[in-house]
Structures are given as structure tokens and as C-alpha cells.
GROMACS .gro file of C-alpha atoms in nm:
model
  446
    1UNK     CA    1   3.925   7.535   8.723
    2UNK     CA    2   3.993   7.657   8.346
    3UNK     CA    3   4.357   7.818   8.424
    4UNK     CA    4   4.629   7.581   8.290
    5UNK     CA    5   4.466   7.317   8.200
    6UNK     CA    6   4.492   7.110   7.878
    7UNK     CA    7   4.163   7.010   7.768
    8UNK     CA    8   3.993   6.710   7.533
    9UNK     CA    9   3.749   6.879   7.320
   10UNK     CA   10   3.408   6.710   7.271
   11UNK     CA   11   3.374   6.468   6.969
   12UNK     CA   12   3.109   6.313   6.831
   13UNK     CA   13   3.111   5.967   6.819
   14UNK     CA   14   3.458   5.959   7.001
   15UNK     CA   15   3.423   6.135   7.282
   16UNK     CA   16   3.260   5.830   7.476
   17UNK     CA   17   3.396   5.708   7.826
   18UNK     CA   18   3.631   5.510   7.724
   19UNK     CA   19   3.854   5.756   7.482
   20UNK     CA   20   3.764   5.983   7.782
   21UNK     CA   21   3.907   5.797   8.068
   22UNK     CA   22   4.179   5.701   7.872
   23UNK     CA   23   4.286   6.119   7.776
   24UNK     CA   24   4.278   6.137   8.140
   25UNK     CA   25   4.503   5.878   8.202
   26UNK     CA   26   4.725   6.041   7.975
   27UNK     CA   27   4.695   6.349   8.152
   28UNK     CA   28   4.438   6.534   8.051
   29UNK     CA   29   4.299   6.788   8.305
   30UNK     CA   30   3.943   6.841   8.174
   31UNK     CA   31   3.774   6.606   7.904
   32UNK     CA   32   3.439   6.759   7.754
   33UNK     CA   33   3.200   6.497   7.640
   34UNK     CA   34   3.030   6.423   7.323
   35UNK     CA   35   2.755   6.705   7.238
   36UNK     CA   36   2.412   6.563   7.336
   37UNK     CA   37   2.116   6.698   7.244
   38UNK     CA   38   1.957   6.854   7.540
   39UNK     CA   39   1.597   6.751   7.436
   40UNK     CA   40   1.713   6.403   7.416
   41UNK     CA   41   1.840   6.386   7.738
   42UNK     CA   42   1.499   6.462   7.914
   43UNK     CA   43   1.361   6.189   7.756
   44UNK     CA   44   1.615   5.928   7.910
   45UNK     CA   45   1.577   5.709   8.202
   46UNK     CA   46   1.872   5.745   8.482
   47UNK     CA   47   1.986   5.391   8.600
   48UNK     CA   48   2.296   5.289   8.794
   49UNK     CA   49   2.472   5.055   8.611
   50UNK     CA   50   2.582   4.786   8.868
   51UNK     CA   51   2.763   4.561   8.627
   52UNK     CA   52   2.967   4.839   8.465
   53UNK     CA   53   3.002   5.066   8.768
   54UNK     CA   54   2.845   5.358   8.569
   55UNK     CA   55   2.608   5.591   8.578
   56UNK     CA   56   2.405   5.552   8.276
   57UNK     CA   57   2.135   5.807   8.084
   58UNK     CA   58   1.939   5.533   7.854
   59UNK     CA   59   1.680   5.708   7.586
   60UNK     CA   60   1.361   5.528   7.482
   61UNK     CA   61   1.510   5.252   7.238
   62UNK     CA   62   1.834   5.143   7.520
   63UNK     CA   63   2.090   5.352   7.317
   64UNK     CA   64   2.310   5.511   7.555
   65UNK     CA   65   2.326   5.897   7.565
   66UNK     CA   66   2.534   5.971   7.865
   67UNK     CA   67   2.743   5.706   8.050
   68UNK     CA   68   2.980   5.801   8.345
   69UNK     CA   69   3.158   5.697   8.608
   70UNK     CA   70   3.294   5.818   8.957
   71UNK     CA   71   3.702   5.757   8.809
   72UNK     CA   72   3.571   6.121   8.616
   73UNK     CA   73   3.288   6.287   8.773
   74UNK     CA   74   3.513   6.601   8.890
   75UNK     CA   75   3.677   6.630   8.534
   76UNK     CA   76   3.444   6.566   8.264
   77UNK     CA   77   3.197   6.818   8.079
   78UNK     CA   78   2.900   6.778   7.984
   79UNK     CA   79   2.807   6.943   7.669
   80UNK     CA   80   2.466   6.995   7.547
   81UNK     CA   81   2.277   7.117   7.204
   82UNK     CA   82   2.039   7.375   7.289
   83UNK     CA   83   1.807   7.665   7.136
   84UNK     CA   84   1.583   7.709   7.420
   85UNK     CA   85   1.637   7.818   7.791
   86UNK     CA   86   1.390   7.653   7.996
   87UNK     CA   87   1.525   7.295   7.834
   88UNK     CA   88   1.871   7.365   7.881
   89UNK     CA   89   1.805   7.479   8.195
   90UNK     CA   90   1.583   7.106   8.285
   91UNK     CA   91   1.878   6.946   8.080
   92UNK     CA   92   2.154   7.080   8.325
   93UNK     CA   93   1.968   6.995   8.613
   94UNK     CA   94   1.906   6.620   8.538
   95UNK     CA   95   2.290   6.601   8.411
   96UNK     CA   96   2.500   6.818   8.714
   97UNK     CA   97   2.452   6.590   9.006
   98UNK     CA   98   2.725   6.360   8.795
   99UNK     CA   99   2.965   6.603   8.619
  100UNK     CA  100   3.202   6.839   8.672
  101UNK     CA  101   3.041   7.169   8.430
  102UNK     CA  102   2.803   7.217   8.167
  103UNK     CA  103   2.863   7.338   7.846
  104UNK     CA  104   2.662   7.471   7.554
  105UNK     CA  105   2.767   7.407   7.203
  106UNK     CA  106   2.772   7.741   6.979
  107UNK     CA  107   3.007   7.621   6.749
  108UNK     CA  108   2.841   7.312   6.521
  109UNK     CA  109   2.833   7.377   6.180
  110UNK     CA  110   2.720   7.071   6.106
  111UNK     CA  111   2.325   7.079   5.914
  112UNK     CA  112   2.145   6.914   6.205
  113UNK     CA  113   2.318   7.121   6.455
  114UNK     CA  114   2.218   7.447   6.203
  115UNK     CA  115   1.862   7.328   6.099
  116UNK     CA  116   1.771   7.279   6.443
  117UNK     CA  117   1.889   7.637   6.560
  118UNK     CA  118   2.148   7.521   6.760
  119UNK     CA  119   2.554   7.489   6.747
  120UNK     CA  120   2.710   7.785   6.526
  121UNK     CA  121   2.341   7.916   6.428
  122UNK     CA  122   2.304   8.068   6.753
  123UNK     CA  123   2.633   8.307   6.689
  124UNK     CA  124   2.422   8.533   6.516
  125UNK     CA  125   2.158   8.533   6.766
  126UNK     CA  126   2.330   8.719   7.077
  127UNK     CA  127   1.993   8.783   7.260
  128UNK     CA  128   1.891   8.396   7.254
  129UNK     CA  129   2.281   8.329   7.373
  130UNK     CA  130   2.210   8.535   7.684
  131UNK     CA  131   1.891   8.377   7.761
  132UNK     CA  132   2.037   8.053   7.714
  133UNK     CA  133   2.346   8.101   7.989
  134UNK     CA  134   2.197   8.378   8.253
  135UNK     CA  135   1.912   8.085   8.251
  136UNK     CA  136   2.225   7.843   8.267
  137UNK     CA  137   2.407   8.021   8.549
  138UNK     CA  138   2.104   8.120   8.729
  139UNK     CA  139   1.967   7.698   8.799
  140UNK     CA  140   2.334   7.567   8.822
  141UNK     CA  141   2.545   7.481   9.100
  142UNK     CA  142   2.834   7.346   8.863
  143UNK     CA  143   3.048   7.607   8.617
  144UNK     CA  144   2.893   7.655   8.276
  145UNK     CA  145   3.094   7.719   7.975
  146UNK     CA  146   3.022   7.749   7.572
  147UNK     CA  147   3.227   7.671   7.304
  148UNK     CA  148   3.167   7.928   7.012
  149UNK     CA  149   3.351   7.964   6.649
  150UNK     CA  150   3.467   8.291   6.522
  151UNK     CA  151   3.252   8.513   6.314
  152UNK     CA  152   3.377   8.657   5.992
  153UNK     CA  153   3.358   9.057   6.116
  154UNK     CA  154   3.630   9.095   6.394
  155UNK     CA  155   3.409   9.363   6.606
  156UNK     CA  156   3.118   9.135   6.594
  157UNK     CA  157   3.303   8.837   6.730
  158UNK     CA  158   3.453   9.048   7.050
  159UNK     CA  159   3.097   9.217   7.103
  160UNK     CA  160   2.950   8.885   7.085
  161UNK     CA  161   3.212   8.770   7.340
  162UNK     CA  162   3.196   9.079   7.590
  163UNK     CA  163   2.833   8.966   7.566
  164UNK     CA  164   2.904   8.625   7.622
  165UNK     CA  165   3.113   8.725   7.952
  166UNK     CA  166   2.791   8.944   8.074
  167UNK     CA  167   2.654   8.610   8.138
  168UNK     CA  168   2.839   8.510   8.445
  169UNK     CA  169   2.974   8.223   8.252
  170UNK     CA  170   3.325   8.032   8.436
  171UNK     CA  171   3.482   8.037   8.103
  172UNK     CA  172   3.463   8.055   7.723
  173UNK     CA  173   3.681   7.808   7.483
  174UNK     CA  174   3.692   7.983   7.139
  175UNK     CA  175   3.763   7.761   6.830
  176UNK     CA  176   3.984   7.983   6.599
  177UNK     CA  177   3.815   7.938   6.254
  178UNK     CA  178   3.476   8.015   6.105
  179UNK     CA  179   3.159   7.848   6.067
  180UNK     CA  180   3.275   7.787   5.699
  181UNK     CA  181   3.612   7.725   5.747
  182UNK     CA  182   3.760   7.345   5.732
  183UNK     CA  183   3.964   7.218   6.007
  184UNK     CA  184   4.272   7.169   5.678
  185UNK     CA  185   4.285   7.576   5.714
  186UNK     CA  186   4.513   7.746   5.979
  187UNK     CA  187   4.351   7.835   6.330
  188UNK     CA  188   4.372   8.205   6.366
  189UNK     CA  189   4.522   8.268   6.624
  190UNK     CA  190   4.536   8.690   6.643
  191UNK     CA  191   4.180   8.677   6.654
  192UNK     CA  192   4.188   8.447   6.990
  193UNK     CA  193   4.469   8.703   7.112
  194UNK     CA  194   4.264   8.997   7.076
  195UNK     CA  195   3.937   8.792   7.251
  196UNK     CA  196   4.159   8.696   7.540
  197UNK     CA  197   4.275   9.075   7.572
  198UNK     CA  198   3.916   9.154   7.570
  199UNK     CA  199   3.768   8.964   7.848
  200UNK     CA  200   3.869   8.862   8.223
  201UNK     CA  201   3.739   8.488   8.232
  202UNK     CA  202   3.962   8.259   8.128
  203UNK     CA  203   3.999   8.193   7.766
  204UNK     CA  204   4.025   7.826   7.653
  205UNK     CA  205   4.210   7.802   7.273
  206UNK     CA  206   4.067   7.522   7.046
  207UNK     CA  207   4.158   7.463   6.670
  208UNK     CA  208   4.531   7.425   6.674
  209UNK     CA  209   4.565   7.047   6.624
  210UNK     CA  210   4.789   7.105   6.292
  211UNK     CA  211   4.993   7.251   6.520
  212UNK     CA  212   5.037   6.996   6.825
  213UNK     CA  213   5.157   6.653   6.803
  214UNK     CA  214   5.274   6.690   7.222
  215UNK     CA  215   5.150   6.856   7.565
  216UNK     CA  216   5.489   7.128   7.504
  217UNK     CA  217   5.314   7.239   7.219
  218UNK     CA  218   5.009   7.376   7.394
  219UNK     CA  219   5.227   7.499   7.653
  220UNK     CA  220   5.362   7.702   7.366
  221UNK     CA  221   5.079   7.816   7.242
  222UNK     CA  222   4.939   7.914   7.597
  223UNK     CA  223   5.261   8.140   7.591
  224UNK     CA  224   5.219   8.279   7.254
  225UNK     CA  225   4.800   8.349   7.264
  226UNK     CA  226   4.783   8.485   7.648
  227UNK     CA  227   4.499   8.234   7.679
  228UNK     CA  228   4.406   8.032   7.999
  229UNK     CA  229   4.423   7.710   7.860
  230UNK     CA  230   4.381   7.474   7.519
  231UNK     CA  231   4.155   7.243   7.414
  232UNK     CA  232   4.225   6.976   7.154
  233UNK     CA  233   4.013   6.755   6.964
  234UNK     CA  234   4.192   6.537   6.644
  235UNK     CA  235   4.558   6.597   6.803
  236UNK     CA  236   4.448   6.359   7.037
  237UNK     CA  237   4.205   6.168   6.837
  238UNK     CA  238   4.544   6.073   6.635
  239UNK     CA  239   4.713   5.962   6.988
  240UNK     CA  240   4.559   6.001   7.365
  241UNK     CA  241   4.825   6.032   7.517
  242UNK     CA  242   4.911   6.400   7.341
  243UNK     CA  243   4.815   6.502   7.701
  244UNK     CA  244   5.146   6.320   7.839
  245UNK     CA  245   5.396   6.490   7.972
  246UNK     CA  246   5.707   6.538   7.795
  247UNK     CA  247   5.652   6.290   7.534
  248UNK     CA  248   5.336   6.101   7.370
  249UNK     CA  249   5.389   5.720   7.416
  250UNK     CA  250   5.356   5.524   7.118
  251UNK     CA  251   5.022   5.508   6.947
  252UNK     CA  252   4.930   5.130   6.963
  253UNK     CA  253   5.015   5.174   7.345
  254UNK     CA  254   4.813   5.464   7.361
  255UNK     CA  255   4.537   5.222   7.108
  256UNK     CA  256   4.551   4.919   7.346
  257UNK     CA  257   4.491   5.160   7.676
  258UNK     CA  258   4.196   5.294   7.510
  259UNK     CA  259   4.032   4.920   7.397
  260UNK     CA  260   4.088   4.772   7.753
  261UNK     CA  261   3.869   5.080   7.850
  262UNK     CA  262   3.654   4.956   7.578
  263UNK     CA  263   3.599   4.623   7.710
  264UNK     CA  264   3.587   4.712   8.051
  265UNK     CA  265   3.293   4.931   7.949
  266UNK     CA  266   3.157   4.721   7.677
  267UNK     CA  267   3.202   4.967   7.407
  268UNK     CA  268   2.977   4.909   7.110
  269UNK     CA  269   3.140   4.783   6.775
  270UNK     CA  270   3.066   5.070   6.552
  271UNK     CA  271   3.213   5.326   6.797
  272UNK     CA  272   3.528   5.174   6.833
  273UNK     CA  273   3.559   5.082   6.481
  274UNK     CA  274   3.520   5.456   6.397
  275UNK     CA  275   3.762   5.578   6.677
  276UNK     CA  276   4.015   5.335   6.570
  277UNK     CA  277   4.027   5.514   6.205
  278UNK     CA  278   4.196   5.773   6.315
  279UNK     CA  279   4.449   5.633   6.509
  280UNK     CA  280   4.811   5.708   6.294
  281UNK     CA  281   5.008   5.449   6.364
  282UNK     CA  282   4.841   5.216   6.563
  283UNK     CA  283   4.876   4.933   6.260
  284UNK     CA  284   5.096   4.694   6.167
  285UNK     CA  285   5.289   4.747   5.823
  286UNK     CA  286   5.122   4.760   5.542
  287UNK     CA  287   4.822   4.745   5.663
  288UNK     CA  288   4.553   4.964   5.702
  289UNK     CA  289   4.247   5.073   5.994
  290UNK     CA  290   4.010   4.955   5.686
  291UNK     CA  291   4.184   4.614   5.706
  292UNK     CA  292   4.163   4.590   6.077
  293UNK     CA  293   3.818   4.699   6.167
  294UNK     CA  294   3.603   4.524   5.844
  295UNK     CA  295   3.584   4.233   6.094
  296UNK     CA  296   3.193   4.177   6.251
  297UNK     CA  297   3.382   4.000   6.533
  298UNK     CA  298   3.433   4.195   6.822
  299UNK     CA  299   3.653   3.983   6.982
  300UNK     CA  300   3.880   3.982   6.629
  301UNK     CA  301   3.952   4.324   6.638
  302UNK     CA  302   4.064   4.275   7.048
  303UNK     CA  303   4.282   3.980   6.926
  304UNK     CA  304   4.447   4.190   6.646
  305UNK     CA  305   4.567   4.415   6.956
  306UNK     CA  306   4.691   4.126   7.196
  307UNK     CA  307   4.359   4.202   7.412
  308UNK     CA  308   4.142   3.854   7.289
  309UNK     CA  309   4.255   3.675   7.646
  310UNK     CA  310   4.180   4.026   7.813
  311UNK     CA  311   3.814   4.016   7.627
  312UNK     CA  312   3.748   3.631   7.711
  313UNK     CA  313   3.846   3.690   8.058
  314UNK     CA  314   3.608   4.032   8.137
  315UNK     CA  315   3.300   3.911   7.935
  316UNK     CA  316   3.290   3.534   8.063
  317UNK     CA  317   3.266   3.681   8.435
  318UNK     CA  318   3.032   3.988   8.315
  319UNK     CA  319   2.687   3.954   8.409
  320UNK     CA  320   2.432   4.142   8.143
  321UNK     CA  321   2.448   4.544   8.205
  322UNK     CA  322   2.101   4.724   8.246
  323UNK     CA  323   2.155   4.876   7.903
  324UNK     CA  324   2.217   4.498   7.747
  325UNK     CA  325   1.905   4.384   7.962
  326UNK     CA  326   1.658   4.656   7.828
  327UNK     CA  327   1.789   4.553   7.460
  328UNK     CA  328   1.700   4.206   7.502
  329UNK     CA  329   1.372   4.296   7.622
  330UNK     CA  330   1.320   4.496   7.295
  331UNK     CA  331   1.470   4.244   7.052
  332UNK     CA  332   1.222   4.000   7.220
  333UNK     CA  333   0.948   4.231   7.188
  334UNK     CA  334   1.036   4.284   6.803
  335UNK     CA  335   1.063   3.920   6.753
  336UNK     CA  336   0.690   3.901   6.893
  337UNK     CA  337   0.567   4.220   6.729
  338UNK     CA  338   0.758   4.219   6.379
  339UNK     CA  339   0.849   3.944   6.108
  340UNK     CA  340   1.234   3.937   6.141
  341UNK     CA  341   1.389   3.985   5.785
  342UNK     CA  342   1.758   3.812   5.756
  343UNK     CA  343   1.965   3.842   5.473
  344UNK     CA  344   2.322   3.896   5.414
  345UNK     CA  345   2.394   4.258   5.356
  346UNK     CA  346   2.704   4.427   5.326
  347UNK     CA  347   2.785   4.797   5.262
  348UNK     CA  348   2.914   4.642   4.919
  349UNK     CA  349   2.554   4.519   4.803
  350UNK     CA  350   2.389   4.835   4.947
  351UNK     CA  351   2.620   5.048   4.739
  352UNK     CA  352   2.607   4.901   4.413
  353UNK     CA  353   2.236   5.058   4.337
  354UNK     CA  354   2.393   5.424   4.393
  355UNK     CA  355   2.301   5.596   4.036
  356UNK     CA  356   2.034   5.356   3.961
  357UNK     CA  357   1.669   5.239   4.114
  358UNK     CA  358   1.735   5.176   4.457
  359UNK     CA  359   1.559   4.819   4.650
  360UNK     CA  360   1.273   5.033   4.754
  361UNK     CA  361   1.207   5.176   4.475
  362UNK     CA  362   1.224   4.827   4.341
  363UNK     CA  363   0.974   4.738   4.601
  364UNK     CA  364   0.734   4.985   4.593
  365UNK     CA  365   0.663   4.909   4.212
  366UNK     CA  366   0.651   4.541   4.261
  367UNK     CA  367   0.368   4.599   4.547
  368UNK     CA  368   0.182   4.873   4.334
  369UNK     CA  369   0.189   4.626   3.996
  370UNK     CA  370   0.057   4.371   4.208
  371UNK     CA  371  -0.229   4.518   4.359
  372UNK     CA  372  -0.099   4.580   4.720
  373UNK     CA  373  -0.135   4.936   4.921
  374UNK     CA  374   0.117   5.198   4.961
  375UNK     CA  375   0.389   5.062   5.206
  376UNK     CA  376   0.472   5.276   5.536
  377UNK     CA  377   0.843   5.288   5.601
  378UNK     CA  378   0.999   5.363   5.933
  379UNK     CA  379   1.293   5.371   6.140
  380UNK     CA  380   1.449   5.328   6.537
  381UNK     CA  381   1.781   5.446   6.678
  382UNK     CA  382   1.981   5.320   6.963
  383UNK     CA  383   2.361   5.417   6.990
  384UNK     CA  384   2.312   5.529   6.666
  385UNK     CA  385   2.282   5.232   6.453
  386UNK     CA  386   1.951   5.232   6.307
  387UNK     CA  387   1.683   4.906   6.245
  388UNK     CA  388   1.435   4.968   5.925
  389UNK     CA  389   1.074   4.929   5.936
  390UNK     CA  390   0.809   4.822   5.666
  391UNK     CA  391   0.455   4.749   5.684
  392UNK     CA  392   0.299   4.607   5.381
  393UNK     CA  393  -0.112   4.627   5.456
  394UNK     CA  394  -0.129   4.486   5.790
  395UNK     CA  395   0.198   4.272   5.778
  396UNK     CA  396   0.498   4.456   5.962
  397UNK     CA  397   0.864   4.375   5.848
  398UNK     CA  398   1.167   4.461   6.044
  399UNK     CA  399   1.560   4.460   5.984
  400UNK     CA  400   1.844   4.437   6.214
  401UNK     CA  401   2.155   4.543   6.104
  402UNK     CA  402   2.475   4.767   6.127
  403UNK     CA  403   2.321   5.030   5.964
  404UNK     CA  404   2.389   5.418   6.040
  405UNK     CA  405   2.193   5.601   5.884
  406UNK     CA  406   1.765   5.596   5.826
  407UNK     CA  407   1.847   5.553   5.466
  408UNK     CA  408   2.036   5.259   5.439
  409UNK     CA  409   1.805   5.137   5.725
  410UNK     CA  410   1.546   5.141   5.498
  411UNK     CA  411   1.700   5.064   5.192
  412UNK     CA  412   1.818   4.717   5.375
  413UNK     CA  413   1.473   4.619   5.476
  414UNK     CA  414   1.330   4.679   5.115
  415UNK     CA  415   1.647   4.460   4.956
  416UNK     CA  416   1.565   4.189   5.251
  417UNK     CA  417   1.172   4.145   5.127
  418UNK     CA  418   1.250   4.127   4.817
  419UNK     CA  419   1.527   3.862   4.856
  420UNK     CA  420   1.292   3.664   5.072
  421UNK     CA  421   1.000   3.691   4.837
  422UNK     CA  422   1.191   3.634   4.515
  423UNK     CA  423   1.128   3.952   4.322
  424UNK     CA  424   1.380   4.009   4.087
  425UNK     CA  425   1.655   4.302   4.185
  426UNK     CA  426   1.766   4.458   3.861
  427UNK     CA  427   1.919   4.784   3.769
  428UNK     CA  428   1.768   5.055   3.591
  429UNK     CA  429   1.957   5.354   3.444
  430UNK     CA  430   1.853   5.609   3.209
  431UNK     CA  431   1.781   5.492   2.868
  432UNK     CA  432   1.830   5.105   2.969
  433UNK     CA  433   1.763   4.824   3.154
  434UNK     CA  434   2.072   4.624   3.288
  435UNK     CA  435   1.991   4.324   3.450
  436UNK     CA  436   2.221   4.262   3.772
  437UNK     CA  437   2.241   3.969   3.939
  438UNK     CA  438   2.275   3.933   4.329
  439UNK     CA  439   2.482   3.714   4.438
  440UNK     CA  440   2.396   3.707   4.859
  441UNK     CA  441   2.337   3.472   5.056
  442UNK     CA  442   2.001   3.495   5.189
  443UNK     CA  443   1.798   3.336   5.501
  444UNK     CA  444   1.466   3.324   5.463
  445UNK     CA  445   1.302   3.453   5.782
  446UNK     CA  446   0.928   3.548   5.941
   0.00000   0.00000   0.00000
């Protein structure tokens, strides 16, 4: 199953169905999916997605954290975040019915991978490794993988991998570069040599996008490494259809492929917006992914592509999913529960307090100046965009917006109370007081 294949790594953010599905029909032979979390997963609800034709794992705000469908089921990995074997062993479970393998991450640097003991923090933990895949290989019927980084000592890194292959594990796809090493710096490839001389499962190369722009080139470097097969993540984040076979096509062919897959699985905004910023070449001249994808408009960014007729035609037939369903439900249940804040926010107005007193900091002086209690801020995730919370004594405030992060969250529902209730935004730096005016729009709302 891992001999000779070319491989999509996992991406965050990207590596949703529809850049998945459309690697495959590029040629891809395996596509691993997005890392999720494995405690997340146990707290989603399975549902069939009629409308779509998916199956769909939906966590406790509607955000999807695992869609599939049967057009990959015998191709895709899953890929999971894990520090603990009895949850990655429930995780795998719940997930294998509808995939083709599971795969544990052990090669996140990134800080929430590290602070929560998970990703390239377990590489110095070989005992918690083994617990982690004999628990793996013991519950699953499917092949289970990992996906580890290179450790700075080169005996370390083949013990950890002879102890990795102790496991009983199908395969093991090593990325050829450090925890600390950027993805600008060369993939070292002598060290995957020597690994793949080491063990007897098949050895799956990841890392060499700067050096593969076509599917010839990781034939090459299949040749030149003695590995099994390769795995690439931005080669084909800069076209999909690296996979094909001799020659990539163009990338806005590759673009418009992937955004049909988009609407056919109703692909939220923010996720193809950031997928589409990597595409090289997918833009007219002189003219930027920045350009493109600042439009709100879904539809606008279809149109730009030749896909707006395509978009009218799918959603005007399109009934509401189960995921768009269980959204509505909770908007309406907000609405009922919350005082809806509306104002006009863009990144622009959000970014002009960086240096300087920020809207809640605003806030919470106004409220302490005039007598009211501490206020509780809070926020929710689903597919990752994030809705701010504030409750003011008994009075609870909410914010709907675009926004991707728990900061800005609740940075945009302190800047929409005090727009609503007139207190004055100004900006103070060190040693002054500058007085800035604001100059959005605002709807009062409530």
C-alpha cells in the first residue's frame, strides 16, 4: 500500500476534501488529511450528510472536523494529534470504518502541537511513541503510520526509528529537516538514505518540495533516496496536479478543478480564500491572490474563475446540508440567548490599535469609571472562525464575524459595544494621548 506511491502530505487548513479529491484526480495515490486533534474528534457527532453525499464528523459548535466521501475512502489518511494511548486508540476506532489508514503526527513543531505534548514533542519521548502505536496496531483493522521529523543527533534519529518499526507500524514517512529547521532550508536527504537502509517497512520521503515542481521529480528522488515512496505538501499546494503524469497542467486549470470541488462540497470562505494564496499562477496579470480573495462574496471569487453560473446552478438546487442546518439552529439560539452586536469591521480597523490601547482595554476602563462590574469575555469556534463573547453584569453581548483567532474575536466585540454605545475610541501611546477618529459604519443592534 506505501510502495510507489506519490503521496499528498497533510496540511492544515488545506488539506480539506476538496484540495483532496482534487490531488487525486491529478493522480495522487494516497492523500493524508488535515491533522485533527484526536480529543476533538471524540467529542463530534457522526452524521451522513445526504445533501453533500459525505460522511461528516461535526464537533459541538457545527464546525466540521472530518468530512469524507466514498470517491476516497480507500485512499485518504486520517491523521490524528495524540499524547495518550487509550484516546488515540478510541480516536482510531470512531475514524477507521471510513478511511483508508491512520496516522499519528510526530512531526508538528508548531506551539499548540508542542504545548500540548503532541506533534514533534513526542520525538524525544520514545517510550510514549511505543505506547501510542503497539496501542494503535493492537485496536486497528486499517494500516497505521506516523509522520516524524529528524532529530539533530544522527544515532538518535535511527534508534528512534528501529524503535518506531518495533511497533508493527505499515510504514513510516520521515520529513527530512528538524524540529527547528524552516521549510526555506534544504531537506536532507543522506539522513533519509541511511533511515531507509535501516529499516524493512517502507520508507515514505517528505520535505523535498524545493525540489519538485512535477511527478518525474519524485520518481527521481525515489531513485536517488532508496525510499518506498514521497510525500509532498507545498509542491502541490502551489499546483494539484504535481501528481500528473508527465506534465502538471496549468495552474488556473488545476485552481478551477479544485473550486468546482469547492462548491460541490460547499467549502467555507475562509478555507478557500487561504488555499487560493498559494496558488502561483492561478491570477490574471498584474494582479495578485490579495486582490482576488478580499471579496466577502463567495460567489465573486467563483465568478473571477468562470465558475459564478457553475455556483448559481449547484446552490439554487441544494437543499441545506446537516452541518448548515445545525448552524442555523445555533445562530437562532444566539439570536434568542445573546444581544447581537453589528458593526462594520474590517481587519483594517482592527489593526490600527496594534502599539496602542486596544477596544477592550478601552472598554474595560469605560465600565470600571462608570461604576459597572468586571466584564467576562469569551469565545466559540466552528471551522475555525471564531464569534466573541461579553457579558457586562447580567447583559450578554455577542459578535459574528470572520474572525480567526480568540483575540481578534474579542477585540471585535469590545470595538462593537463601544460603537453602539457611543464611547469614544481614542488612541493612547506612551507619553500622549492622540485622539483617532473612526470612521465605520456602524448598525446599531440588540
Amino acid at each position: 500500500m506505501f510502495t510507489g506511491k506519490y503521496i499528498l502530505s497533510p496540511m492544515v487548513r488545506v488539506g480539506g476534501l476538496p484540495f483532496r479529491l482534487t490531488c487525486l484526480h491529478y493522480g495522487a495515490d494516497l492523500v493524508y488529511a488535515e491533522e485533527v486533534i484526536a480529543q476533538r474528534l471524540l467529542k463530534c457527532t457522526k452524521v451522513i450528510n445526504e445533501t453533500l453525499g459525505t460522511v461528516d464528523f461535526l464537533d459541538e459548535d457545527g464546525g466540521v472536523c472530518f468530512r469524507t466521501t466514498s470517491e476516497e475512502s480507500d485512499r485518504v489518511i486520517f491523521q490524528m494529534g495524540v499524547s495518550d494511548p487509550e484516546v488515540a486508540a478510541q480516536a482510531a476506532l470512531m475514524i477507521e470504518p471510513y478511511v483508508a489508514g491512520v496516522d499519528v503526527n510526530m512531526g508538528c513543531p508548531k506551539d499548540y502541537s508542542i504545548k500540548g505534548n503532541m506533534g514533534a514533542a513526542l520525538l524525544t519521548q520514545p517510550d510514549l511513541i511505543k505506547r501510542i502505536l503497539c496501542k494503535l496496531v493492537e485496536v486497528c483493522s486499517k494500516p497505521v503510520t506516523c509522520k516524524i521529523r529528524i532529530l539533530d543527533n544522527e544515532e538518535e534519529t535511527l534508534s528512534l526509528c528501529r524503535e518506531i518499526e518495533s511497533t508493527g507500524v505499515a510504514a513510516l514517512t520521515v520529513h527530512g529537516r528538524t524540529r527547528y529547521t524552516r521549510s526555506s532550508h534544504p531537506c536532507n536527504y543522506d539522513m533519509i538514505k541511511k533511515i531507509k537502509k535501516e529499516l524493512k517497512i517502507p520508507v515514505i520521503l517528505n520535505g523535498g518540495s524545493l525540489d519538485i515542481t512535477k511527478k518525474g521529480d519524485m520518481t527521481a528522488l525515489m531513485k536517488e533516496t532508496g525510499v518506498d515512496s514521497v510525500m509532498v505538501a507545498r509542491a502541490a499546494w502551489y499546483n494539484p496536479s504535481v501528481f500528473r503524469d508527465p506534465e502538471p497542467v496549468p495552474v488556473r486549470e488545476a485552481v478551477q478543478k479544485f473550486m468546482r470541488y469547492c462548491i460541490d462540497y460547499n467549502c467555507p470562505l475562509h478555507i478557500l480564500k487561504y488555499t487560493m494564496g498559494k496558488f502561483r499562477g492561478a491570477f490574471k496579470d498584474n494582479e495578485s491572490s490579495l486582490e482576488v480573495t478580499r471579496h466577502i462574496e463567495t460567489k465573486l471569487i467563483y465568478q473571477y474563475f468562470g465558475l459564478g453560473d457553475y455556483y448559481n446552478e449547484v446552490n439554487s438546487k441544494r437543499k441545506d446540508d446537516v452541518q448548515e442546518e445545525f448552524q442555523r439552529n445555533k445562530r437562532q439560539k444566539l439570536d434568542k440567548d445573546h444581544q447581537i452586536l453589528r458593526a462594520e469591521i474590517t481587519p483594517t480597523i482592527l489593526q490600527s490599535f496594534r502599539g496602542v490601547i486596544a477596544p477592550r482595554q478601552i472598554l474595560n476602563q469605560w465600565l470600571e469609571a462608570n461604576g459597572f462590574s468586571k466584564p467576562k469575555y469569551w469565545t466559540t469556534e466552528c471551522n475555525k472562525i471564531f464569534t466573541g463573547f461579553l457579558q457586562i453584569d447580567n447583559d450578554i453581548f455577542a459578535m459574528e464575524g470572520n474572525f480567526k483567532n480568540k483575540k481578534t474575536a474579542t477585540q471585535a466585540v469590545s470595538y462593537a459595544y463601544c460603537m453602539k454605545n457611543h464611547i469614544e475610541l481614542r488612541h493612547y501611546k506612551t507619553g500622549a494621548r492622540t485622539k483617532t477618529e473612526c470612521n465605520c459604519k456602524c448598525k446599531s443592534g440588540g
